[in-house]
GROMACS .gro file of C-alpha atoms in nm:
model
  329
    1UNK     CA    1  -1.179  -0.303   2.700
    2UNK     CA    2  -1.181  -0.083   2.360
    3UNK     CA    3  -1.022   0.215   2.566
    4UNK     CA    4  -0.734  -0.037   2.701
    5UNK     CA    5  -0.655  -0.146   2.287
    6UNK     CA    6  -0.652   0.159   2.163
    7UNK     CA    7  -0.459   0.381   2.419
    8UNK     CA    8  -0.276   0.093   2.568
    9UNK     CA    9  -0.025   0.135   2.896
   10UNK     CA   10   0.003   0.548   2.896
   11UNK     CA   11   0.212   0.722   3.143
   12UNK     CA   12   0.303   1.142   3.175
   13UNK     CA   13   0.606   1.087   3.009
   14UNK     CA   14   0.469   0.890   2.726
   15UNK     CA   15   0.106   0.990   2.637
   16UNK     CA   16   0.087   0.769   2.282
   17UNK     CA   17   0.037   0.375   2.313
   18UNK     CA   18   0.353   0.195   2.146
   19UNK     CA   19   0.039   0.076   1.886
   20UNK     CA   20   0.003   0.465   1.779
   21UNK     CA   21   0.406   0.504   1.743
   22UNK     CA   22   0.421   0.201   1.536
   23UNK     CA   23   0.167   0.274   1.314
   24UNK     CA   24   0.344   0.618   1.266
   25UNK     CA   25   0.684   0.466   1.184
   26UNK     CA   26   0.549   0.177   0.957
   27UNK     CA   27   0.333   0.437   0.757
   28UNK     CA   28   0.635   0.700   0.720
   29UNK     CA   29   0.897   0.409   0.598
   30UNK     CA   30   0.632   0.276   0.341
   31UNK     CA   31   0.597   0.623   0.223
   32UNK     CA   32   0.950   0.719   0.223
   33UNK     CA   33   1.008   0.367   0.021
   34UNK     CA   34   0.747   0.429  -0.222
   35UNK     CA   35   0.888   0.844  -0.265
   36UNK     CA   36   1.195   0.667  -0.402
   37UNK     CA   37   0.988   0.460  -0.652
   38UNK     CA   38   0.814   0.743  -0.808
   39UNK     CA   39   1.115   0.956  -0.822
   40UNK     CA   40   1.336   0.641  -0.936
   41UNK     CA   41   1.044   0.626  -1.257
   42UNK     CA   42   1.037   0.943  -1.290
   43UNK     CA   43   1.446   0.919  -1.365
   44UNK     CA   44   1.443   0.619  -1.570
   45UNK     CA   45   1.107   0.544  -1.730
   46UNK     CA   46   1.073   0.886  -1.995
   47UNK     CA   47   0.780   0.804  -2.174
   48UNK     CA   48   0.594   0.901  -1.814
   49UNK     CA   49   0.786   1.295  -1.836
   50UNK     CA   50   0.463   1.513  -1.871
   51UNK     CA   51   0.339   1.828  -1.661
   52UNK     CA   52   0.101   1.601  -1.419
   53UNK     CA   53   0.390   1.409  -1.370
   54UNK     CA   54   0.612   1.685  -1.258
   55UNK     CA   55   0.341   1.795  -1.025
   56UNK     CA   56   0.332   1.454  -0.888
   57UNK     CA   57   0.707   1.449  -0.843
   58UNK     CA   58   0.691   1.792  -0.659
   59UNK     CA   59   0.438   1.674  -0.437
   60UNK     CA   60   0.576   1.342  -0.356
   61UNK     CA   61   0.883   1.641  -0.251
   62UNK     CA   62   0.689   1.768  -0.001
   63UNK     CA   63   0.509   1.475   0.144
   64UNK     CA   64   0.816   1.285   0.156
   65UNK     CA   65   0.929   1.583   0.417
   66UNK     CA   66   0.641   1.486   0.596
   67UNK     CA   67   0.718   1.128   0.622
   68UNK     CA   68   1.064   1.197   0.767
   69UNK     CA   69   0.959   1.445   1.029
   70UNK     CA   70   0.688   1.238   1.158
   71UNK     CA   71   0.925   0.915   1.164
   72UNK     CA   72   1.198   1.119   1.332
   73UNK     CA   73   0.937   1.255   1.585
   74UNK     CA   74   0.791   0.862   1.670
   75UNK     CA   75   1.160   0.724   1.687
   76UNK     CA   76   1.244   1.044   1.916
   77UNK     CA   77   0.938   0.892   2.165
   78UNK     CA   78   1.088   0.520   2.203
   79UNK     CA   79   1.462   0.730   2.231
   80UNK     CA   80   1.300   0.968   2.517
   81UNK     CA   81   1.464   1.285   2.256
   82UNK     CA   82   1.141   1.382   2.165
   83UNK     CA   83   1.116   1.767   2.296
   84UNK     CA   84   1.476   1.802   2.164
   85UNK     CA   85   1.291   1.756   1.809
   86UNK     CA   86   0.983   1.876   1.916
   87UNK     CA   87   1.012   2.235   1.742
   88UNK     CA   88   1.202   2.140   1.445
   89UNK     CA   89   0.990   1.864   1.329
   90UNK     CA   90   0.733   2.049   1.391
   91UNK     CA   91   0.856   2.356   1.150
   92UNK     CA   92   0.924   2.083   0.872
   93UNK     CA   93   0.583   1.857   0.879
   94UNK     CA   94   0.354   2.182   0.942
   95UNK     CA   95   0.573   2.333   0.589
   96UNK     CA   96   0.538   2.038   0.402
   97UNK     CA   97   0.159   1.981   0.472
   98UNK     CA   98   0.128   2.323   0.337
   99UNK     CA   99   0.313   2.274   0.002
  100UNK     CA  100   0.116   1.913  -0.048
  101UNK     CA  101  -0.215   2.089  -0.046
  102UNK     CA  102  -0.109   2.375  -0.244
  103UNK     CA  103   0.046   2.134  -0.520
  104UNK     CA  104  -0.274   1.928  -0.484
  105UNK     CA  105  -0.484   2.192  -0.586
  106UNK     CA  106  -0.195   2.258  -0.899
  107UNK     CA  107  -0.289   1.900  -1.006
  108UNK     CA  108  -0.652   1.929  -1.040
  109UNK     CA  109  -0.627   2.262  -1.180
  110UNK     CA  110  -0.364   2.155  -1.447
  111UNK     CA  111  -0.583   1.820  -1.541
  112UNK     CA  112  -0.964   2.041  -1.532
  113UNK     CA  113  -0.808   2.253  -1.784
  114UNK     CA  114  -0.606   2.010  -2.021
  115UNK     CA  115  -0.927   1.846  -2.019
  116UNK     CA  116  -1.203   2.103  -2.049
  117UNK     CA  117  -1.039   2.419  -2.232
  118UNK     CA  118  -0.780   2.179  -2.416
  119UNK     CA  119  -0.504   2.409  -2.330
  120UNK     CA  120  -0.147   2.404  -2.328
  121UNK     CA  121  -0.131   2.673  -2.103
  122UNK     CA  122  -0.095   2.453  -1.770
  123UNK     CA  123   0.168   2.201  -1.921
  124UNK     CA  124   0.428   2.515  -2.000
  125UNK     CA  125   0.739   2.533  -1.824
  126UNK     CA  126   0.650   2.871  -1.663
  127UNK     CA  127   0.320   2.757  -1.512
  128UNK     CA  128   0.501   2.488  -1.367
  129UNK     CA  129   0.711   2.744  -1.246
  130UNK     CA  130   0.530   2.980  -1.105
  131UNK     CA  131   0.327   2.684  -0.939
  132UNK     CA  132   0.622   2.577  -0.725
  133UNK     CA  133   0.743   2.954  -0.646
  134UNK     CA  134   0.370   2.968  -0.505
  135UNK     CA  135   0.318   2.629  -0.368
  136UNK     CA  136   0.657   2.660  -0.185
  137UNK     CA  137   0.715   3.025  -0.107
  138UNK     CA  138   0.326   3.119   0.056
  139UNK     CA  139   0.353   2.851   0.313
  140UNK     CA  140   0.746   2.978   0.398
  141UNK     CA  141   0.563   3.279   0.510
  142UNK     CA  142   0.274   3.179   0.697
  143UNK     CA  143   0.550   2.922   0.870
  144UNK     CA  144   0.769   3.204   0.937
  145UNK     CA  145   0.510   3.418   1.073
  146UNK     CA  146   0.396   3.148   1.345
  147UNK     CA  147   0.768   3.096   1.395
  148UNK     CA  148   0.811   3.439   1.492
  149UNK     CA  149   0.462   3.436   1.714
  150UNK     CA  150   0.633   3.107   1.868
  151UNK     CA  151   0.340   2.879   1.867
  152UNK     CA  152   0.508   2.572   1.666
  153UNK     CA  153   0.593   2.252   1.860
  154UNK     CA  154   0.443   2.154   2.190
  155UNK     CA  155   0.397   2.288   2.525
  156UNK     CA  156   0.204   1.941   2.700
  157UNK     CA  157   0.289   1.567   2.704
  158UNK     CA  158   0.036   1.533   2.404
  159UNK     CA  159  -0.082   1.756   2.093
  160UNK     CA  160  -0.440   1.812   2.123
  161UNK     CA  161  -0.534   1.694   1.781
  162UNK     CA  162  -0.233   1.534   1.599
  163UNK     CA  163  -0.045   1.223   1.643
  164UNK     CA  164   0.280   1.143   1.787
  165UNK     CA  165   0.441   1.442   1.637
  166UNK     CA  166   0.457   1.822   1.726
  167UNK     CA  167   0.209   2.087   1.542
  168UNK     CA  168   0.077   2.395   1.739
  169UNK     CA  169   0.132   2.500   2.128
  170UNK     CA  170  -0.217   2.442   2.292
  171UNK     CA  171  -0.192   2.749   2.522
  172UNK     CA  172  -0.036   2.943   2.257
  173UNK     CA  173  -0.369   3.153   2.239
  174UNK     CA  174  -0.615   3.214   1.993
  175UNK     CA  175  -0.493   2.816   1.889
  176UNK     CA  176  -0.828   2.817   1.622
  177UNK     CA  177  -0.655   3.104   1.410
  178UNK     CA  178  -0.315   2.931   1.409
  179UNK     CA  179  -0.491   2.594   1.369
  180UNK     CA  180  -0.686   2.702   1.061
  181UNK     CA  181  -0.363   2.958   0.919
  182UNK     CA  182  -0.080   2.663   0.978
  183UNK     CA  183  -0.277   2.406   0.794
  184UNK     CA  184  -0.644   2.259   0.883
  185UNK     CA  185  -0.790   2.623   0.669
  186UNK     CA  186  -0.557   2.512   0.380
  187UNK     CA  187  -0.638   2.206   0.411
  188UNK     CA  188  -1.047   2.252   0.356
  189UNK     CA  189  -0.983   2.504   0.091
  190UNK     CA  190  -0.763   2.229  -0.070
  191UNK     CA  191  -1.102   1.962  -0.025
  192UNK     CA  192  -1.351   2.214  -0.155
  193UNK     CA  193  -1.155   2.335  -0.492
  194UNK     CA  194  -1.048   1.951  -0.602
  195UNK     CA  195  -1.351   1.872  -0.492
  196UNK     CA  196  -1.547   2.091  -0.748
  197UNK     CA  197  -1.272   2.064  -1.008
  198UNK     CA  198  -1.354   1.650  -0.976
  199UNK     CA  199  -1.723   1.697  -1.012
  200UNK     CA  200  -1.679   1.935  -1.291
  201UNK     CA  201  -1.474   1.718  -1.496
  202UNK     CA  202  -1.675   1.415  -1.432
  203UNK     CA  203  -1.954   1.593  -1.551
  204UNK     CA  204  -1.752   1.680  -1.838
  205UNK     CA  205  -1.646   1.355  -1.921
  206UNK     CA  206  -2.021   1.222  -1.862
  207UNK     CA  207  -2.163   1.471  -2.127
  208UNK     CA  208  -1.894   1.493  -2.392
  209UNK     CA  209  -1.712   1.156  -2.388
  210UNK     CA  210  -1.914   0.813  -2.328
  211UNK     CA  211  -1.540   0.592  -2.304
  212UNK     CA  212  -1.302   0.876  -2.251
  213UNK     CA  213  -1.013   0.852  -2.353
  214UNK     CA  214  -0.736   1.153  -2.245
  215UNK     CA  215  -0.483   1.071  -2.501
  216UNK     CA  216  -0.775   1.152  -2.761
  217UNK     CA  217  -0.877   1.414  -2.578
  218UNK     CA  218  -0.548   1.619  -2.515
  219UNK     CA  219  -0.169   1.477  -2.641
  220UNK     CA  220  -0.026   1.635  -2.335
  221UNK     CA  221  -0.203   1.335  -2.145
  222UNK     CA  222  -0.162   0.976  -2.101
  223UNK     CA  223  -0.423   0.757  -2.044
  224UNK     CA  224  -0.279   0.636  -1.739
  225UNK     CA  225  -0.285   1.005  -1.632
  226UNK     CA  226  -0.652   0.963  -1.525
  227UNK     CA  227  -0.543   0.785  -1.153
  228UNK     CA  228  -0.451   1.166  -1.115
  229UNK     CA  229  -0.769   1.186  -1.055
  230UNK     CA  230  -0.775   1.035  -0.725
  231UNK     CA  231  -0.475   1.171  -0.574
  232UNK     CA  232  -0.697   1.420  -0.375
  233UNK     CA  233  -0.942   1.172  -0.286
  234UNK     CA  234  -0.666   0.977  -0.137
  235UNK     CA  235  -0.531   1.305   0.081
  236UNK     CA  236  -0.965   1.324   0.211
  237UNK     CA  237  -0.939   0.972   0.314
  238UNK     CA  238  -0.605   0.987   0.481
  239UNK     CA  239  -0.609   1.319   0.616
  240UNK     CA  240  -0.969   1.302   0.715
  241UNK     CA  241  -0.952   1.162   1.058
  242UNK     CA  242  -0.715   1.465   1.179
  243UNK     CA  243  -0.979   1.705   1.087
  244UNK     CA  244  -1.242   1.519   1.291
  245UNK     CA  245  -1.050   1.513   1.557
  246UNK     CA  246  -0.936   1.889   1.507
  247UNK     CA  247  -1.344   1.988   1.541
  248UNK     CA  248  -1.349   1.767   1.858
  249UNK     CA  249  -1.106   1.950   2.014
  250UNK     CA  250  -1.235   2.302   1.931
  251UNK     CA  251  -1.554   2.222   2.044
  252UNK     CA  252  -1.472   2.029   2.353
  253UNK     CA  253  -1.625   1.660   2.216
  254UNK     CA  254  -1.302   1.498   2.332
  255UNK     CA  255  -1.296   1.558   2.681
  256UNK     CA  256  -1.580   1.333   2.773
  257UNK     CA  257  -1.725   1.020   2.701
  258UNK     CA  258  -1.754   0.856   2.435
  259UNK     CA  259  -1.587   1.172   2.301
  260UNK     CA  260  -1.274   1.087   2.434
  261UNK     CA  261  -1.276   0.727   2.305
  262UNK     CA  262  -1.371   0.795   1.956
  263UNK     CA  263  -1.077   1.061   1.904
  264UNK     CA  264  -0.836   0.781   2.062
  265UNK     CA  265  -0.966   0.540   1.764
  266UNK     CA  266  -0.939   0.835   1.556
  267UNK     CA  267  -0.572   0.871   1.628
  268UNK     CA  268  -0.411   0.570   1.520
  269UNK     CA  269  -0.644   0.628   1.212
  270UNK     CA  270  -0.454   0.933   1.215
  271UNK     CA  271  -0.108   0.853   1.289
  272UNK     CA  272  -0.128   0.619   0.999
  273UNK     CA  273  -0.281   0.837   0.726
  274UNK     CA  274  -0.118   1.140   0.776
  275UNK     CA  275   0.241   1.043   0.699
  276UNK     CA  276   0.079   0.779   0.421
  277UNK     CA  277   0.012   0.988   0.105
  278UNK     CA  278   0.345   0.879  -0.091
  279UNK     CA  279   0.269   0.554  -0.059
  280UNK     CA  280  -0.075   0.563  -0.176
  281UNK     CA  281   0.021   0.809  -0.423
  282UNK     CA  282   0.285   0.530  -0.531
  283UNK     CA  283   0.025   0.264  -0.541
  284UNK     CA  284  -0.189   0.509  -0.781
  285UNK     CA  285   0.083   0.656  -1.065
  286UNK     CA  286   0.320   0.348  -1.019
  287UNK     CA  287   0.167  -0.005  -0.923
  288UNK     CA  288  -0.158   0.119  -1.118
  289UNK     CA  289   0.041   0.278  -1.407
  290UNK     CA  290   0.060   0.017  -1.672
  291UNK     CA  291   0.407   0.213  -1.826
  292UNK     CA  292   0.561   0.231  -1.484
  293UNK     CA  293   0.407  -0.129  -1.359
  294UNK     CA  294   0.538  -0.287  -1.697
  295UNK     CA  295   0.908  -0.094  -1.646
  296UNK     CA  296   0.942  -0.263  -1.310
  297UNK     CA  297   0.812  -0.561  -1.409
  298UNK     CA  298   1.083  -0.640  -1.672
  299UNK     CA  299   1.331  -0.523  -1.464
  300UNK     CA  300   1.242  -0.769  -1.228
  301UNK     CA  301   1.241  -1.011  -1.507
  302UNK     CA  302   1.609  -0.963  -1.587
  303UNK     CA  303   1.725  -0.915  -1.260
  304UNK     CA  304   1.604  -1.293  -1.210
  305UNK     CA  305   1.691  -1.426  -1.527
  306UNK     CA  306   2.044  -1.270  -1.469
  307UNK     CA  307   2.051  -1.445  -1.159
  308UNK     CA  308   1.936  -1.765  -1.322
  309UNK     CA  309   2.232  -1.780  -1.563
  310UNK     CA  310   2.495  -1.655  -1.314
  311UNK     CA  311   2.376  -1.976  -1.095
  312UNK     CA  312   2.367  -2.183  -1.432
  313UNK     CA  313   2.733  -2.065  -1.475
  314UNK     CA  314   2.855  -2.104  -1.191
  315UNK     CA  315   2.735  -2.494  -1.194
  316UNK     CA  316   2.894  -2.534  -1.500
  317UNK     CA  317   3.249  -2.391  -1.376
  318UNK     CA  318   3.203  -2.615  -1.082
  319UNK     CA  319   3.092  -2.938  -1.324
  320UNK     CA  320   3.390  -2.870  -1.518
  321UNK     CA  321   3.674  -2.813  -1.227
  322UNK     CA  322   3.516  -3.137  -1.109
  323UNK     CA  323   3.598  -3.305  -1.379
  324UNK     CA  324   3.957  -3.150  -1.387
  325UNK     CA  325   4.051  -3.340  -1.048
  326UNK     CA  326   3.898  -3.688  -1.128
  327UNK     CA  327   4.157  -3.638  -1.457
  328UNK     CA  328   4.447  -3.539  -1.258
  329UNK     CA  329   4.366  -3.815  -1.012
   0.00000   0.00000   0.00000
């Protein structure tokens, strides 16, 4: 009964339950929606215009690129397209995953040392600089390279360890090398340097500060600035799954029971989180943000009170020709 929920009605031409394309597309649009909001405050709210910021407006960049190719990939499924955007898709989401982890690491790097060494070193315009040459120019290489060893995109009715959208050729040999060069090695260097950067600073905080504060402890930073912190815990929790499921491929877990019915749970875990970082990243330096979440809310504010006294106008216009005819009359 669990198998039949979670894979649901699976044929040879379509190896991902309508549940697991769903999830894909309503994950992708929320995070495409909520790249818009942070770039929209980014635009209009200035008070918000630091160097984590920018970071965060890079990265929402590059996961928004992920959003679209996985959304293009699940609509290609239900359109029967999909190996016409197999390859390309597959270029764009495996080069954007790149850039997000590399920016990632940027973030925690640039808030351990605001905090820590109090420098302004990290908030200049040429680290920021040199951060996005890096972040964006290493994984054009490595993407290039696999491009030119052709193992991007698909070559079965099913990636072994994604969801529905196109990563590495199973048969392309030696798949652990690409797998670990193309992303999943990126990817756990990304986990263990936040992750010690996190502990670090906590520890910091801990010792030296018993309320911290960051605008008292650097005027580069907001106070707001410290749901920063948790913008790589939310890429562990989201991206997790994929990386289970990754190992249970490699080492054969999948292919028999219950191994095969835990990476099928995995996978709409999966084929939600993957694509979802922008929103959750929106939820953390927006809807959490008291700047950003008062902006929005007073534009809300006015939008309905504007509305309020256009009705209230229009009433009275109406009222008022009214009372023109009964005259006439």
């Amino acid at each position: 009964m669990l198998i039949n929920i979670f894979t649901g009605n699976m044929t040879d031409s379509d190896t991902y339950s309508t549940a697991v394309l769903v999830e894909s597309i309503c994950s992708s649009s929320l995070s495409i929606l909520g790249s818009f909001v942070i770039f929209g405050t980014y635009i209009f709210i200035p008070e918000i215009r630091n160097s984590a910021r920018k970071l965060v407006t890079c990265l929402t960049v590059a996961d928004l690129m992920t959003s679209v190719g996985v959304i293009s990939s699940a609509l290609a499924h239900f359109a029967g397209t999909q190996r016409e955007v197999c390859t390309t898709q597959s270029f764009i989401t495996t080069y954007s995953s790149l850039v997000s982890f590399n920016l990632t690491i940027a973030i925690a790097i640039h808030i351990f040392a605001t905090v820590v060494y109090k420098t302004d070193k990290t908030s200049s315009r040429k680290f920021l600089l040199w951060v996005n040459v890096i972040s964006w120019f290493i994984p054009a290489i490595i993407i290039a390279v696999a491009g030119a060893n052709d193992v991007l995109g698909r070559d079965t009715t099913e990636s072994a360890d994604t969801g529905p959208w196109c990563w590495l050729k199973e048969h392309c040999g030696n798949y652990a090398f690409w797998m670990l060069l193309t992303g999943k090695g990126w990817e756990l260097l990304c986990y263990l340097i936040t992750t010690a950067l996190y502990v670090l600073l906590k520890f910091y905080l801990f010792l030296k500060y018993k309320q911290p504060r960051f605008t008292e402890i650097h005027e580069s930073l907001r106070d707001n600035d410290q749901n920063y912190l948790y913008v790589w815990f939310v890429l562990y929790v989201l991206r997790l799954w994929g990386s289970i499921r990754s190992m249970m491929f490699l080492t054969g877990v999948d292919k028999s029971s219950p191994g095969d019915t835990i990476s099928y749970v995995f996978m709409h875990m999966q084929a939600f989180g993957d694509p979802a970082q922008a929103f959750c990243n929106f939820i953390l330096v927006c809807f959490l943000d008291k700047t950003v979440r008062s902006s929005l809310l007073g534009v809300c504010v006015r939008a309905t009170q504007n509305k309020k006294d256009g009705f209230s106008e229009e009433r009275v216009r109406l009222v008022e020709d009214s009372q023109k005819v009964i005259r006439l009359m």
